[in-house]
XYZ file of C-alpha atoms in Angstrom:
455
model
C 121.651 45.678 49.915
C 123.128 42.725 51.845
C 124.494 39.637 50.121
C 121.429 37.498 50.760
C 119.073 40.068 49.270
C 121.397 40.563 46.304
C 121.589 36.878 45.497
C 117.823 36.615 45.633
C 118.064 38.561 42.379
C 119.786 35.577 40.778
C 116.432 33.798 40.970
C 114.300 36.562 39.478
C 114.051 35.692 35.807
C 111.356 36.459 33.275
C 108.888 33.812 34.357
C 107.985 30.926 32.079
C 104.236 30.303 32.356
C 103.467 27.300 34.539
C 102.761 24.009 32.848
C 99.038 23.478 32.476
C 96.626 20.902 31.101
C 96.458 21.132 27.332
C 97.132 17.612 26.159
C 96.475 17.957 22.434
C 99.200 18.325 19.879
C 99.490 18.346 16.123
C 99.847 14.997 14.360
C 100.955 15.265 10.732
C 99.089 13.466 7.983
C 100.576 10.634 5.985
C 100.650 12.668 2.730
C 102.902 15.428 4.097
C 106.677 15.252 3.452
C 108.734 13.914 6.355
C 111.493 15.846 8.107
C 113.620 15.023 11.129
C 113.565 17.141 14.276
C 116.255 17.534 16.910
C 115.498 16.880 20.575
C 115.388 20.618 21.226
C 112.889 21.093 18.391
C 110.741 18.241 19.724
C 110.662 19.885 23.138
C 109.613 23.147 21.481
C 106.874 21.415 19.533
C 105.371 19.977 22.707
C 106.200 23.107 24.707
C 104.049 25.166 22.357
C 101.073 23.048 23.409
C 101.874 23.734 27.064
C 102.214 27.504 26.563
C 105.952 27.440 27.305
C 106.751 30.370 25.025
C 107.732 27.917 22.285
C 106.511 28.135 18.703
C 107.360 25.684 15.967
C 105.643 24.723 12.706
C 105.502 20.951 12.282
C 105.232 19.344 8.857
C 105.067 15.547 8.482
C 107.460 13.675 10.765
C 109.165 10.271 10.650
C 107.862 7.691 13.116
C 110.815 8.153 15.487
C 110.144 11.889 15.781
C 106.424 11.271 16.349
C 107.345 8.872 19.153
C 109.682 11.521 20.539
C 106.878 14.081 20.606
C 104.638 11.641 22.467
C 107.422 10.918 24.969
C 108.103 14.636 25.529
C 104.350 15.136 25.977
C 104.330 12.477 28.717
C 107.346 14.099 30.352
C 105.727 17.535 30.514
C 102.464 16.026 31.741
C 104.424 14.281 34.522
C 106.200 17.519 35.411
C 102.868 19.320 35.540
C 101.544 16.802 38.061
C 104.695 17.061 40.184
C 104.520 20.868 40.048
C 100.920 20.689 41.281
C 101.945 18.223 44.022
C 99.795 15.481 42.516
C 102.404 12.955 43.506
C 100.324 9.780 43.410
C 99.082 10.448 39.880
C 102.577 11.522 38.818
C 104.136 8.324 40.162
C 101.700 6.176 38.212
C 102.419 8.084 35.010
C 106.178 8.026 35.563
C 106.186 4.254 36.002
C 104.716 4.005 32.495
C 106.951 6.714 31.031
C 110.144 4.989 32.094
C 109.249 2.062 29.836
C 109.490 4.271 26.752
C 112.692 6.159 27.647
C 116.146 4.624 27.502
C 119.772 5.384 28.334
C 120.691 3.695 25.032
C 117.965 5.206 22.846
C 117.820 8.225 20.576
C 118.555 11.669 22.041
C 114.987 12.411 23.180
C 114.687 8.964 24.817
C 117.990 9.449 26.634
C 117.068 12.993 27.697
C 113.675 11.912 29.001
C 115.223 8.984 30.864
C 117.211 11.331 33.113
C 114.350 13.776 33.572
C 111.886 10.988 34.428
C 114.419 9.652 36.927
C 114.842 13.125 38.466
C 111.067 13.622 38.730
C 110.668 10.294 40.506
C 113.413 11.244 42.948
C 111.761 14.612 43.543
C 108.546 12.836 44.490
C 110.493 10.701 46.949
C 112.082 13.790 48.487
C 108.852 15.773 48.635
C 106.874 12.925 50.183
C 109.768 12.000 52.502
C 109.571 8.392 51.355
C 113.343 8.476 50.781
C 114.322 11.833 52.357
C 118.080 11.666 51.824
C 118.335 9.688 48.592
C 120.897 11.260 46.283
C 121.491 14.285 48.495
C 124.970 13.135 49.401
C 125.869 12.973 45.696
C 126.391 16.655 45.058
C 127.883 16.951 41.552
C 131.355 18.472 41.691
C 133.841 17.734 38.938
C 136.932 17.993 41.115
C 135.886 15.475 43.740
C 132.607 13.629 43.418
C 132.684 12.541 39.788
C 135.957 10.733 40.278
C 134.555 8.727 43.176
C 131.763 7.343 40.958
C 134.148 5.493 38.661
C 137.489 3.758 38.750
C 140.364 6.121 37.943
C 140.771 4.803 34.400
C 137.063 5.168 33.671
C 137.030 8.720 35.014
C 139.825 9.875 32.732
C 138.195 8.106 29.783
C 135.022 10.096 30.436
C 137.038 13.279 30.904
C 138.723 12.683 27.548
C 135.333 13.090 25.844
C 135.471 16.761 26.837
C 138.483 17.398 24.640
C 138.375 14.728 21.923
C 134.813 15.065 20.622
C 133.374 18.127 22.389
C 135.134 21.474 21.908
C 133.612 23.383 24.830
C 136.175 22.733 27.557
C 139.193 22.901 25.283
C 138.035 26.086 23.573
C 137.442 27.838 26.893
C 140.753 26.676 28.369
C 142.884 27.694 25.409
C 141.025 30.951 24.865
C 141.783 31.736 28.500
C 145.457 31.059 27.779
C 145.353 33.436 24.805
C 143.692 36.111 26.954
C 146.577 35.828 29.425
C 149.137 36.009 26.621
C 147.435 39.127 25.263
C 147.635 40.775 28.667
C 151.228 39.903 29.618
C 153.048 41.135 26.551
C 155.446 43.315 28.548
C 155.342 41.485 31.896
C 158.392 39.814 33.384
C 156.900 37.858 36.320
C 153.596 36.058 35.819
C 151.517 34.296 38.447
C 148.509 32.190 37.383
C 146.082 31.034 40.085
C 143.870 28.162 38.900
C 140.879 27.790 41.233
C 139.859 24.435 39.795
C 142.774 22.707 38.149
C 142.003 19.447 36.384
C 144.801 18.058 34.229
C 146.377 21.497 33.763
C 147.150 20.733 30.110
C 146.268 24.265 28.992
C 149.083 25.659 31.135
C 151.554 23.600 29.097
C 150.342 25.655 26.129
C 150.972 28.825 28.130
C 154.484 27.642 29.000
C 155.221 26.813 25.379
C 153.973 30.170 24.135
C 155.908 32.116 26.758
C 159.092 30.184 26.024
C 159.266 31.594 22.500
C 158.959 35.121 23.902
C 161.845 34.826 26.325
C 164.481 36.401 24.130
C 162.344 39.388 23.165
C 160.320 40.173 26.268
C 162.696 38.939 29.015
C 160.192 36.854 30.998
C 161.897 36.111 34.277
C 159.535 33.648 35.911
C 156.168 31.907 35.580
C 154.430 30.648 38.709
C 151.254 28.564 38.809
C 149.260 28.091 42.004
C 146.670 25.328 41.739
C 143.675 24.987 44.037
C 142.078 21.554 44.435
C 140.662 18.936 46.749
C 142.763 15.964 45.646
C 146.466 15.837 46.552
C 147.302 13.261 43.855
C 145.820 15.440 41.129
C 147.622 18.543 42.355
C 150.956 16.760 42.610
C 150.526 15.083 39.227
C 149.724 18.373 37.507
C 152.658 20.084 39.199
C 155.089 17.350 38.229
C 154.039 17.320 34.571
C 154.115 21.092 34.231
C 157.482 21.393 35.983
C 159.046 18.798 33.673
C 157.587 20.487 30.607
C 158.799 23.939 31.692
C 162.276 22.503 32.194
C 162.238 21.096 28.662
C 161.199 24.567 27.411
C 164.027 26.210 29.371
C 161.685 28.611 31.162
C 161.987 29.582 34.825
C 158.958 28.001 36.500
C 157.537 27.124 39.902
C 154.374 25.303 40.939
C 152.561 25.466 44.250
C 149.371 23.776 45.377
C 146.598 24.835 47.723
C 144.590 21.855 48.966
C 141.159 22.700 50.356
C 138.197 20.560 51.326
C 135.776 23.261 50.142
C 135.770 26.968 49.348
C 134.882 27.650 52.958
C 138.615 27.084 53.598
C 139.888 29.612 51.084
C 141.581 32.820 52.225
C 144.173 35.208 50.841
C 146.906 33.945 53.175
C 147.059 30.687 51.195
C 148.469 32.508 48.157
C 152.020 33.797 47.961
C 151.659 36.979 45.896
C 154.923 38.824 45.299
C 155.422 42.468 44.443
C 155.728 43.034 40.705
C 153.869 39.898 39.651
C 151.194 39.960 36.985
C 148.381 37.965 38.626
C 145.777 36.084 36.572
C 143.019 34.137 38.344
C 141.296 31.372 36.365
C 137.894 30.216 37.675
C 136.608 27.247 35.609
C 132.877 26.938 36.487
C 133.742 27.561 40.123
C 131.417 30.392 41.125
C 128.227 28.650 39.989
C 128.963 25.849 42.498
C 128.713 28.463 45.278
C 125.355 29.964 44.304
C 123.572 27.799 46.861
C 125.243 29.877 49.593
C 125.365 33.610 48.738
C 127.614 34.370 51.719
C 130.171 31.749 50.647
C 130.201 33.090 47.096
C 130.587 36.669 48.328
C 133.426 35.675 50.659
C 135.226 33.783 47.878
C 134.976 36.756 45.522
C 136.197 39.016 48.319
C 139.297 36.822 48.740
C 140.002 37.175 45.020
C 139.631 40.953 45.244
C 142.178 41.021 48.076
C 144.638 39.224 45.795
C 144.282 42.285 43.518
C 144.476 40.298 40.248
C 145.260 41.942 36.953
C 142.673 39.729 35.275
C 140.040 37.221 36.336
C 138.961 34.652 33.741
C 135.555 33.222 34.581
C 133.922 30.346 32.695
C 130.288 29.485 33.406
C 127.379 27.390 32.183
C 125.188 29.605 30.006
C 121.927 28.413 31.491
C 119.004 29.786 33.454
C 118.571 27.045 36.044
C 118.280 28.820 39.388
C 114.635 29.816 39.513
C 112.952 29.053 42.857
C 109.895 28.014 40.841
C 110.084 24.345 39.931
C 108.121 24.606 36.660
C 110.361 27.394 35.347
C 113.536 25.591 36.323
C 112.318 22.314 34.829
C 111.468 23.723 31.396
C 114.661 25.815 31.159
C 116.792 22.783 32.069
C 114.888 20.569 29.627
C 115.554 22.880 26.685
C 119.211 23.396 27.673
C 120.029 19.695 28.002
C 118.082 18.760 24.865
C 120.731 20.688 22.934
C 123.486 18.810 24.785
C 121.990 15.389 23.992
C 121.561 16.389 20.335
C 125.202 17.423 20.242
C 126.355 14.111 21.709
C 124.290 12.215 19.121
C 126.103 14.097 16.352
C 129.648 13.705 17.681
C 129.256 10.185 19.148
C 126.627 8.566 16.898
C 127.143 5.055 18.303
C 124.365 4.907 20.903
C 126.093 2.037 22.731
C 129.407 3.921 23.012
C 130.408 3.552 26.666
C 132.144 6.946 26.664
C 128.923 8.622 25.609
C 126.868 6.737 28.185
C 129.262 7.577 31.025
C 129.490 11.214 29.975
C 125.719 11.596 29.853
C 125.368 9.863 33.205
C 128.165 11.673 35.040
C 128.020 15.157 33.556
C 124.411 15.571 32.408
C 122.353 13.088 34.405
C 123.823 13.936 37.797
C 123.254 17.655 37.258
C 119.697 17.121 36.007
C 118.749 15.012 39.012
C 120.182 17.547 41.447
C 118.552 20.645 39.953
C 115.192 18.888 39.477
C 114.988 16.584 42.501
C 116.525 18.741 45.232
C 115.710 22.045 46.908
C 117.327 24.350 49.457
C 120.912 23.669 50.482
C 120.865 20.309 48.703
C 120.251 21.930 45.306
C 123.863 22.672 44.431
C 123.528 22.776 40.631
C 122.512 26.379 40.015
C 123.342 28.083 36.748
C 122.676 31.686 35.782
C 123.345 33.424 32.502
C 126.065 35.889 31.671
C 123.876 38.963 32.092
C 123.299 38.025 35.747
C 126.996 37.380 36.368
C 127.795 40.666 34.637
C 125.556 42.591 37.035
C 127.078 40.795 40.017
C 130.732 41.355 39.102
C 130.144 44.993 38.262
C 128.493 45.464 41.631
C 131.553 43.878 43.260
C 133.849 46.421 41.600
C 135.115 44.395 38.622
C 135.480 45.841 35.129
C 134.810 43.669 32.090
C 137.414 43.392 29.330
C 137.111 42.392 25.679
C 138.776 39.486 23.938
C 141.365 40.291 21.307
C 140.918 39.604 17.618
C 143.536 36.850 17.946
C 141.568 35.156 20.755
C 138.440 35.129 18.589
C 140.370 33.879 15.573
C 141.991 31.021 17.488
C 138.714 30.002 19.129
C 137.001 29.762 15.738
C 139.984 27.916 14.289
C 139.838 25.383 17.127
C 136.124 24.734 16.528
C 136.840 23.900 12.880
C 138.921 20.915 14.021
C 135.851 19.093 15.358
C 133.356 16.858 13.592
C 130.169 18.776 12.699
C 132.096 22.012 13.225
C 129.517 24.000 11.261
C 126.883 23.197 13.902
C 128.888 24.553 16.821
C 128.114 28.168 17.650
C 130.526 30.824 18.846
C 129.425 34.414 19.291
C 129.867 37.541 21.419
C 127.861 37.769 24.615
C 128.416 41.429 25.408
C 132.196 41.499 25.835
C 132.205 37.801 26.730
C 132.549 34.794 24.420
C 129.853 32.104 24.298
C 129.956 28.705 22.598
C 127.103 26.313 21.960
C 125.300 23.964 19.596
C 122.978 24.919 16.735
C 122.473 28.411 18.126
C 121.813 27.325 21.718
C 124.561 28.890 23.867
C 125.917 26.437 26.435
C 129.137 27.874 27.921
C 130.561 31.387 28.372
C 134.024 32.771 29.124
C 134.522 36.334 30.335
C 137.499 38.502 31.376
C 137.453 40.863 34.350
C 139.865 43.081 36.213
C 139.698 44.670 39.618
C 143.312 45.853 39.773
C 143.629 48.766 42.191
C 146.372 50.321 40.059
C 144.866 49.844 36.598
C 147.627 49.366 34.031
C 145.568 50.304 31.035
C 145.819 47.091 29.017
């Protein structure tokens, strides 16, 4: 099977029934006790009326939740019209819907705002009224997000990832622990970061290795960072070099600047004999799903580096279906959990950090996956079971996380507000983290070492 045929399989999911006309939903009576529903539960309530494989019993609801159900109903009705190419009717409905959604409202109003916006942009693309609107804004953390905001604003938004949301930090530091577990008897360690951001997790690696020096005789740690921005690469290298010096550990940093992964090849990486090689891929491969050949070539380069371990973090979502209705409903349920989470950890609805995070990280991805098709649809997420099949086919072997990695990940989650509502659980041999039972991110460990060392 060639690469194109194989990656067609990434789009073959159990199909969600298409949205259809069934515009009646349950309205509770005034005598029934009131309860509050999350955005995800509201979507499920309305989804049950649209035969979206959602079931949910609804007792009496507060007024805000009733309004949320009506808004979600309008959103799904709009999506149905767009799916059926009834663009004129959809545009009229969307113009009314936008009045009831808000970037500063409750979670369901904020969620619907971005989905209404994406539907309107899809209509513009499909009718060629604005054929290129938004297509140049392909969401990519390493390059495009930063260009949307001044440098200070960007890092303020980025700080949300680690100060109030545990997902990024948990994945980064669990990856560090996985490396520590694997290098217990290694003397020369080489970490290749395919998407370095601040690189703060590697300071934790340096600190942990420094306390092992006397017992395990670590001779040298080398980090090679891949990125598109020279300032970021140089800044990360400078900070890590200074920290390693303060920890009295032999360290070197090298950078590989690329404009895109089309430029990547094995000659860019200086791999020395006797090095333990760990490749870290932070949500990198999902950005290449739009081009199966590019993804296959990138993975082939990694295989040629013969790494001892590959650490792969991905979005745990099913957002690559070629069928618009399926992709829309899957994305709607996924992001409803995200907006609920942000409401819990940043309850001030006018908090600028929250607004910018939702706009830059959630809104931009929603508009791309909903509004765009073909090569312009760059936001494509597939779940761990699909990645597992792919990596096994490419000759990788999956590894398990240690007890210590699980313990530290759970301990880290407990440091966050509403810690009891964050979810962490096994996903096969992988580790997935999410909100209220909805898995959102997954980290997995792989090896393709030709000479398997048995760890």
